[in-house]
Short mmCIF file of C-alpha atoms and ligand atoms in Angstrom, two decimals:
data_model
loop_
_atom_site.label_atom_id
_atom_site.label_comp_id
_atom_site.label_asym_id
_atom_site.label_seq_id
_atom_site.Cartn_x
_atom_site.Cartn_y
_atom_site.Cartn_z
CA UNK R 1 0.08 0.46 -0.46
CA UNK R 2 1.56 3.38 -0.86
CA UNK R 3 2.54 5.39 1.48
CA UNK R 4 -0.17 8.72 2.42
CA UNK R 5 0.35 12.20 -0.05
CA UNK R 6 0.97 14.25 3.11
CA UNK R 7 -0.86 17.62 1.92
CA UNK R 8 -0.22 19.76 4.08
CA UNK R 9 3.55 19.50 4.20
CA UNK R 10 3.02 21.63 0.66
CA UNK R 11 0.38 24.01 1.44
CA UNK R 12 -0.74 24.13 5.91
CA UNK R 13 -3.16 26.07 4.65
CA UNK R 14 -5.28 24.15 2.84
CA UNK R 15 -8.71 23.37 4.39
CA UNK R 16 -10.82 21.08 1.99
CA UNK R 17 -9.13 18.31 -0.41
CA UNK R 18 -10.36 14.85 -1.53
CA UNK R 19 -9.11 11.51 -1.54
CA UNK R 20 -9.50 8.06 -2.13
CA UNK R 21 -9.75 5.65 0.83
CA UNK R 22 -7.12 2.82 0.30
CA UNK R 23 -7.69 0.64 4.33
CA UNK R 24 -9.43 1.19 6.88
CA UNK R 25 -8.75 -1.16 10.78
CA UNK R 26 -11.45 -1.40 13.35
CA UNK R 27 -10.29 0.57 16.70
CA UNK R 28 -9.89 -0.10 20.17
CA UNK R 29 -12.28 2.99 21.42
CA UNK R 30 -14.89 1.11 19.19
CA UNK R 31 -14.46 4.01 16.55
CA UNK R 32 -12.64 2.81 12.48
CA UNK R 33 -9.58 4.91 11.69
CA UNK R 34 -9.69 4.84 7.49
CA UNK R 35 -6.68 5.69 5.26
CA UNK R 36 -6.59 7.55 2.48
CA UNK R 37 -4.50 8.68 -0.55
CA UNK R 38 -4.15 11.98 -0.26
CA UNK R 39 -4.58 14.33 3.48
CA UNK R 40 -4.87 18.23 4.77
CA UNK R 41 -5.08 16.29 8.07
CA UNK R 42 -1.60 17.10 10.74
CA UNK R 43 -1.27 14.03 12.68
CA UNK R 44 -0.53 14.49 16.71
CA UNK R 45 3.52 14.92 16.78
CA UNK R 46 6.38 16.67 17.90
CA UNK R 47 4.41 18.57 19.59
CA UNK R 48 1.17 19.21 17.85
CA UNK R 49 -2.38 18.24 18.58
CA UNK R 50 -3.70 16.19 16.05
CA UNK R 51 -6.09 18.14 13.59
CA UNK R 52 -9.74 17.61 13.50
CA UNK R 53 -12.42 18.08 10.96
CA UNK R 54 -14.35 15.96 8.91
CA UNK R 55 -14.71 13.25 5.61
CA UNK R 56 -18.14 13.26 3.87
CA UNK R 57 -19.56 14.93 6.68
CA UNK R 58 -18.04 12.49 9.95
CA UNK R 59 -16.59 13.64 12.85
CA UNK R 60 -13.21 13.36 12.72
CA UNK R 61 -11.96 13.49 15.79
CA UNK R 62 -8.29 12.23 15.86
CA UNK R 63 -5.27 11.28 13.19
CA UNK R 64 -2.93 9.01 15.12
CA UNK R 65 0.88 9.40 12.37
CA UNK R 66 0.87 5.28 11.72
CA UNK R 67 5.16 6.31 9.81
CA UNK R 68 5.43 4.42 6.45
CA UNK R 69 1.10 3.52 6.45
CA UNK R 70 0.36 6.75 6.16
CA UNK R 71 -1.82 8.78 8.47
CA UNK R 72 -5.25 6.62 10.41
CA UNK R 73 -8.57 9.21 10.24
CA UNK R 74 -10.85 8.44 13.35
CA UNK R 75 -13.54 8.27 12.42
CA UNK R 76 -17.78 9.47 14.75
CA UNK R 77 -19.88 6.93 12.96
CA UNK R 78 -20.86 5.24 9.12
CA UNK R 79 -16.54 5.09 7.89
CA UNK R 80 -16.31 4.95 4.78
CA UNK R 81 -15.95 1.55 2.40
CA UNK R 82 -11.70 1.22 0.73
CA UNK R 83 -12.64 2.67 -3.11
CA UNK R 84 -14.68 5.41 -1.47
CA UNK R 85 -14.08 8.31 -2.99
CA UNK R 86 -14.09 11.35 0.02
CA UNK R 87 -14.21 14.64 1.09
CA UNK R 88 -12.40 15.71 3.88
CA UNK R 89 -12.66 18.96 5.56
CA UNK R 90 -10.04 20.74 8.30
CA UNK R 91 -11.95 22.65 10.87
CA UNK R 92 -9.99 25.47 10.23
CA UNK R 93 -9.91 27.60 13.72
CA UNK R 94 -8.59 25.24 15.78
CA UNK R 95 -5.16 24.26 12.24
CA UNK R 96 -4.47 28.36 12.38
CA UNK R 97 -4.61 28.30 16.56
CA UNK R 98 -1.23 25.16 16.86
CA UNK R 99 0.03 26.71 13.50
CA UNK R 100 0.54 29.92 15.31
CA UNK R 101 1.65 28.42 18.09
CA UNK R 102 3.60 26.14 16.51
CA UNK R 103 5.49 28.78 14.27
CA UNK R 104 5.09 30.25 17.27
CA UNK R 105 7.40 28.01 18.90
CA UNK R 106 10.21 28.61 16.02
CA UNK R 107 10.36 32.21 16.70
CA UNK R 108 10.94 32.01 20.47
CA UNK R 109 13.28 29.12 20.48
CA UNK R 110 15.45 31.28 17.91
CA UNK R 111 14.79 33.95 19.70
CA UNK R 112 17.18 32.13 22.71
CA UNK R 113 19.52 31.47 20.55
CA UNK R 114 20.16 34.49 18.51
CA UNK R 115 20.69 36.34 22.00
CA UNK R 116 21.96 33.57 25.09
CA UNK R 117 22.54 30.94 22.65
CA UNK R 118 20.14 28.95 24.37
CA UNK R 119 18.46 25.19 22.63
CA UNK R 120 14.60 24.78 23.09
CA UNK R 121 15.35 20.84 23.68
CA UNK R 122 11.54 20.67 24.51
CA UNK R 123 8.22 21.17 22.95
CA UNK R 124 4.94 21.48 24.12
CA UNK R 125 0.89 22.57 23.46
CA UNK R 126 -1.17 22.49 25.97
CA UNK R 127 -5.42 23.57 26.27
CA UNK R 128 -4.47 26.96 26.09
CA UNK R 129 -0.69 27.82 26.41
CA UNK R 130 2.42 26.02 25.56
CA UNK R 131 6.23 24.93 27.46
CA UNK R 132 9.52 25.24 25.87
CA UNK R 133 12.38 23.82 27.47
CA UNK R 134 14.94 25.81 27.05
CA UNK R 135 18.37 25.07 28.54
CA UNK R 136 18.82 28.29 29.41
CA UNK R 137 21.04 28.93 33.09
CA UNK R 138 20.17 31.62 35.52
CA UNK R 139 16.63 32.63 34.27
CA UNK R 140 14.93 35.52 34.96
CA UNK R 141 12.01 37.48 34.44
CA UNK R 142 14.57 40.58 32.22
CA UNK R 143 16.94 37.87 30.84
CA UNK R 144 13.34 36.04 29.50
CA UNK R 145 11.60 39.49 28.22
CA UNK R 146 14.58 39.77 26.16
CA UNK R 147 13.38 36.55 24.30
CA UNK R 148 9.81 37.48 23.73
CA UNK R 149 11.31 41.20 22.24
CA UNK R 150 12.80 39.90 19.92
CA UNK R 151 10.14 37.62 18.71
CA UNK R 152 8.04 40.07 18.22
CA UNK R 153 9.51 41.58 16.25
CA UNK R 154 10.41 38.75 14.35
CA UNK R 155 6.68 38.70 13.92
CA UNK R 156 6.06 41.96 13.27
CA UNK R 157 8.72 42.37 10.70
CA UNK R 158 6.39 40.44 8.95
CA UNK R 159 8.77 37.10 7.51
CA UNK R 160 8.68 35.22 4.89
CA UNK R 161 8.20 31.69 5.87
CA UNK R 162 9.23 29.06 3.50
CA UNK R 163 10.11 24.58 2.86
CA UNK R 164 13.14 23.74 1.45
CA UNK R 165 13.99 20.48 0.98
CA UNK R 166 17.68 19.05 1.52
CA UNK R 167 19.29 16.13 1.41
CA UNK R 168 21.50 14.49 4.97
CA UNK R 169 24.75 15.69 3.25
CA UNK R 170 22.78 18.63 1.70
CA UNK R 171 20.95 19.16 5.50
CA UNK R 172 25.44 18.83 7.96
CA UNK R 173 26.24 22.05 5.42
CA UNK R 174 23.08 23.81 6.10
CA UNK R 175 23.21 26.41 10.28
CA UNK R 176 20.22 23.88 11.21
CA UNK R 177 18.30 25.32 14.65
CA UNK R 178 18.31 21.73 15.78
CA UNK R 179 19.48 18.26 14.60
CA UNK R 180 17.53 16.98 11.96
CA UNK R 181 15.52 13.61 13.84
CA UNK R 182 15.01 11.66 10.69
CA UNK R 183 16.72 10.14 8.24
CA UNK R 184 16.77 10.72 4.19
CA UNK R 185 15.49 13.54 2.54
CA UNK R 186 14.90 16.36 5.79
CA UNK R 187 12.01 19.25 5.10
CA UNK R 188 13.36 22.21 6.20
CA UNK R 189 11.24 25.80 7.83
CA UNK R 190 13.43 29.08 6.98
CA UNK R 191 12.28 32.18 8.52
CA UNK R 192 13.69 34.62 6.25
CA UNK R 193 17.09 35.83 7.44
CA UNK R 194 16.36 34.66 10.88
CA UNK R 195 15.73 30.42 11.64
CA UNK R 196 16.31 27.14 9.39
CA UNK R 197 15.10 24.37 10.67
CA UNK R 198 14.46 20.25 9.88
CA UNK R 199 9.95 20.43 10.70
CA UNK R 200 6.92 18.16 9.49
CA UNK R 201 4.52 20.16 11.68
CA UNK R 202 2.94 23.63 9.90
CA UNK R 203 3.49 26.75 9.63
CA UNK R 204 2.69 30.28 8.67
CA UNK R 205 3.07 32.10 5.63
CA UNK R 206 4.74 34.67 6.95
CA UNK R 207 5.69 35.22 10.71
CA UNK R 208 2.89 37.91 11.18
CA UNK R 209 0.02 35.57 11.34
CA UNK R 210 1.96 34.69 14.13
CA UNK R 211 0.10 38.11 15.23
CA UNK R 212 1.69 37.90 18.31
CA UNK R 213 3.82 35.69 21.62
CA UNK R 214 3.88 36.83 25.80
CA UNK R 215 5.30 34.31 27.98
CA UNK R 216 2.22 33.16 31.50
CA UNK R 217 5.31 32.24 33.47
CA UNK R 218 8.37 30.40 33.65
CA UNK R 219 9.96 27.66 36.28
CA UNK R 220 12.93 26.10 36.62
CA UNK R 221 12.64 22.83 35.73
CA UNK R 222 14.96 18.99 35.56
CA UNK R 223 17.95 21.86 34.78
CA UNK R 224 16.17 23.72 31.90
CA UNK R 225 13.97 26.67 32.44
CA UNK R 226 10.41 26.09 30.77
CA UNK R 227 8.71 28.93 29.58
CA UNK R 228 4.64 28.28 29.09
CA UNK R 229 3.82 31.24 26.41
CA UNK R 230 1.01 32.14 23.54
CA UNK R 231 0.49 33.06 20.15
CA UNK R 232 -1.68 34.90 18.42
CA UNK R 233 -5.39 33.45 19.48
CA UNK R 234 -4.04 32.42 22.60
CA UNK R 235 -1.69 35.23 23.43
CA UNK R 236 -5.86 37.37 22.67
CA UNK R 237 -7.47 35.42 24.83
CA UNK R 238 -4.89 35.00 27.97
CA UNK R 239 -4.06 39.13 27.72
CA UNK R 240 -8.07 39.04 28.52
CA UNK R 241 -8.21 37.64 31.07
CA UNK R 242 -5.11 38.62 32.88
CA UNK R 243 -6.90 41.86 32.01
CA UNK R 244 -10.20 40.52 33.44
CA UNK R 245 -8.58 39.29 36.53
CA UNK R 246 -6.49 42.71 37.47
CA UNK R 247 -9.75 44.76 36.78
CA UNK R 248 -11.82 42.94 39.95
CA UNK R 249 -9.42 42.82 42.14
CA UNK R 250 -8.58 47.12 41.21
CA UNK R 251 -12.57 46.99 41.90
CA UNK R 252 -11.57 45.96 45.35
CA UNK R 253 -9.53 49.26 46.49
CA UNK R 254 -11.65 51.06 44.08
CA UNK R 255 -8.54 52.31 42.32
CA UNK R 256 -7.53 52.21 38.52
CA UNK R 257 -5.83 48.30 37.22
CA UNK R 258 -2.09 49.16 37.27
CA UNK R 259 -2.27 50.50 40.86
CA UNK R 260 -4.07 47.44 42.27
CA UNK R 261 -1.15 45.47 42.71
CA UNK R 262 1.08 47.59 44.88
CA UNK R 263 -2.95 48.67 46.90
CA UNK R 264 -3.47 44.85 47.26
CA UNK R 265 1.02 44.96 48.88
CA UNK R 266 0.13 48.21 50.90
CA UNK R 267 -3.31 45.94 52.84
CA UNK R 268 -1.49 42.23 53.09
CA UNK R 269 0.92 44.95 55.40
CA UNK R 270 -1.50 46.60 57.28
CA UNK R 271 -3.23 43.10 57.95
CA UNK R 272 -0.68 42.67 59.54
CA UNK R 273 -0.64 45.35 61.78
CA UNK R 274 -4.13 44.84 62.56
CA UNK R 275 -3.09 40.50 63.41
CA UNK R 276 -0.72 42.05 65.48
CA UNK R 277 -3.32 44.24 67.80
CA UNK R 278 -5.41 42.17 67.90
CA UNK R 279 -3.69 39.75 69.31
CA UNK R 280 -2.43 41.94 72.03
CA UNK R 281 -6.42 43.08 73.06
CA UNK R 282 -6.98 39.09 73.46
CA UNK R 283 -3.90 39.36 75.60
CA UNK R 284 -4.81 42.32 77.49
CA UNK R 285 -8.41 40.59 77.55
CA UNK R 286 -7.81 37.37 78.38
CA UNK R 287 -5.70 38.97 81.29
CA UNK R 288 -9.16 41.09 82.28
CA UNK R 289 -11.70 38.34 81.58
CA UNK R 290 -9.16 36.03 84.28
CA UNK R 291 -9.55 38.41 86.68
CA UNK R 292 -12.84 38.03 87.26
CA UNK R 293 -12.89 34.33 87.28
CA UNK R 294 -10.60 34.41 90.33
CA UNK R 295 -12.78 36.76 91.55
CA UNK R 296 -16.08 34.50 91.82
CA UNK R 297 -14.64 32.42 93.59
CA UNK R 298 -13.28 32.31 97.32
CA UNK R 299 -8.81 30.12 97.84
CA UNK R 300 -9.22 26.29 99.32
CA UNK R 301 -7.77 26.75 102.76
CA UNK R 302 -4.73 26.24 101.66
CA UNK R 303 -4.97 28.90 99.54
CA UNK R 304 -5.82 27.07 96.20
CA UNK R 305 -7.78 28.02 93.25
CA UNK R 306 -9.45 25.54 91.14
CA UNK R 307 -11.55 28.22 87.68
CA UNK R 308 -13.67 25.50 86.33
CA UNK R 309 -15.46 26.52 83.43
CA UNK R 310 -17.32 25.81 80.24
CA UNK R 311 -17.59 28.16 77.37
CA UNK R 312 -19.81 27.76 73.69
CA UNK R 313 -18.08 27.93 70.46
CA UNK R 314 -14.46 29.22 72.22
CA UNK R 315 -12.11 28.00 70.13
CA UNK R 316 -8.49 25.94 71.22
CA UNK R 317 -6.21 29.71 70.60
CA UNK R 318 -8.65 31.42 72.70
CA UNK R 319 -8.56 29.05 75.88
CA UNK R 320 -5.39 28.45 75.99
CA UNK R 321 -5.28 32.21 76.00
CA UNK R 322 -6.98 32.31 79.40
CA UNK R 323 -5.40 29.07 80.91
CA UNK R 324 -2.71 30.73 80.33
CA UNK R 325 -4.41 34.59 82.10
CA UNK R 326 -5.12 32.10 85.72
CA UNK R 327 -2.50 30.06 86.43
CA UNK R 328 -0.14 34.51 85.67
CA UNK R 329 -1.43 33.97 89.47
CA UNK R 330 -0.49 31.79 92.14
CA UNK R 331 -1.12 28.60 93.57
CA UNK R 332 -4.13 28.82 90.51
CA UNK R 333 -5.14 26.00 88.72
CA UNK R 334 -7.57 25.93 85.52
CA UNK R 335 -10.07 23.04 84.35
CA UNK R 336 -11.87 24.33 81.22
CA UNK R 337 -14.35 23.15 78.56
CA UNK R 338 -15.51 24.68 75.64
CA UNK R 339 -18.11 22.83 73.48
CA UNK R 340 -20.01 23.00 69.78
CA UNK R 341 -22.22 20.77 68.08
CA UNK R 342 -19.61 17.81 67.30
CA UNK R 343 -16.53 18.63 69.34
CA UNK R 344 -15.33 19.51 73.37
CA UNK R 345 -11.89 20.87 73.98
CA UNK R 346 -10.46 20.99 76.72
CA UNK R 347 -7.12 22.55 78.51
CA UNK R 348 -5.87 22.36 81.45
CA UNK R 349 -2.81 24.51 82.62
CA UNK R 350 -2.19 24.68 86.87
CA UNK R 351 0.82 27.20 88.22
CA UNK R 352 4.45 26.73 89.29
CA UNK R 353 3.73 26.90 93.25
CA UNK R 354 -0.04 24.75 92.03
CA UNK R 355 -0.12 21.09 92.16
CA UNK R 356 -1.39 18.37 90.05
CA UNK R 357 -1.31 16.60 86.98
CA UNK R 358 -2.50 18.40 84.00
CA UNK R 359 -1.13 15.81 81.41
CA UNK R 360 -2.70 12.70 83.38
CA UNK R 361 -5.57 14.75 84.53
CA UNK R 362 -6.00 15.17 80.34
CA UNK R 363 -6.13 12.21 80.08
CA UNK R 364 -7.66 11.01 81.97
CA UNK R 365 -10.42 13.43 80.29
CA UNK R 366 -10.11 12.20 77.13
CA UNK R 367 -10.81 8.69 77.94
CA UNK R 368 -14.21 10.02 79.52
CA UNK R 369 -14.87 12.28 76.14
CA UNK R 370 -13.89 9.21 73.20
CA UNK R 371 -10.57 11.15 72.49
CA UNK R 372 -7.42 11.79 71.32
CA UNK R 373 -4.51 14.47 73.66
CA UNK R 374 -1.83 15.23 76.66
CA UNK R 375 0.68 17.88 76.97
CA UNK R 376 2.99 18.33 79.45
CA UNK R 377 2.18 17.68 84.05
CA UNK R 378 2.22 21.84 83.56
CA UNK R 379 -0.03 22.46 80.46
CA UNK R 380 -1.99 19.87 78.53
CA UNK R 381 -4.66 19.74 75.70
CA UNK R 382 -6.94 17.41 74.10
CA UNK R 383 -10.85 17.45 73.34
CA UNK R 384 -13.13 14.84 71.60
CA UNK R 385 -16.56 13.84 70.35
CA UNK R 386 -18.92 13.15 73.14
CA UNK R 387 -20.25 16.12 74.07
CA UNK R 388 -22.74 15.28 76.51
CA UNK R 389 -19.97 13.85 78.78
CA UNK R 390 -17.44 17.04 78.92
CA UNK R 391 -18.73 18.40 82.56
CA UNK R 392 -18.96 15.49 84.21
CA UNK R 393 -14.60 14.87 83.04
CA UNK R 394 -14.38 18.21 84.32
CA UNK R 395 -15.82 18.36 87.16
CA UNK R 396 -13.78 14.28 88.09
CA UNK R 397 -10.04 15.62 86.98
CA UNK R 398 -11.20 18.96 89.92
CA UNK R 399 -11.37 16.06 92.75
CA UNK R 400 -8.60 14.14 91.43
CA UNK R 401 -6.87 16.95 91.57
CA UNK R 402 -7.03 16.22 95.67
ZN1 ZN S 1 7.87 23.68 12.60
#
């Protein structure tokens, strides 16, 4: 069976074509794949996703490169018979998107080579953006933006992009950006006066068709610099998302978009100050509350004061703060509990000169509450889910002090 003639090699902008079915196979997916004598469909490969479209009106979900056997067109629906003439149509918006991302990648990769002698080791077209892995040591925003600047200048100079054939020997004499990945005759893509590289993908006629190239973000990954970028319509879509986000943030400050980051940073700082002030006020409040609680109970004959108290919906942090304020008074023990619908919390604490082992008392109390807890002889925390037994747990601890 002769190999499929790949029409996209000659013309990346060919949308409709006629062909004959040369083979038909069932796929494990349940769909049928057909092979044609010629096709404009680009199959998945070289970091570029497959085209989609129709064959005689039936949906082509994906195209797979079966190397020498040709291009497999996976069809959802009724597949044509072997020998039948078919009319194929690729989804042009998807192809244009891939042309923009792929050609954009050629230009951006060459910009890193031109400026920093940094070759590209990997390329992927993802759902919203693209990634290239560049051998760029010490990446910074400034360095990467210099490459973006150069790449966009090449786009706006609207340079011609041509396809050339070369033998391996001829190619060996040429300044190719990357080593050919296959033997035999090579397909070279030349961006006028800028880039020459072997490639089997679909490219723009001229660089202007790429529109623009923008870098979203970058990170170090496996010894390389992974750069996330978008070209053409993806760059516009990404600009719209970014603009929407920054305007929404700016609206919170009733400020202009470009002032939003500065105002957000100031708010974070103010928030830290507020947190510090709230903490010191809470400590003052805990001391006042502790004094009031101590004033309401009478000391034992030995001068010891035991404060056992249950609160509703008080968090562990606040409970602990009150316990610490209580035991700053001599000969004082705090047996504090808090409850909500789901859980009971406990904090037991004692002043240095007061008797008792808070850790041991806490373990017993938590057993009563069906929970867990522990700590040190002078301070222990815990809790459990048996909220109804909270009072009983605290009373038992108070009794066991003696
Ligand atoms: Zn290419």
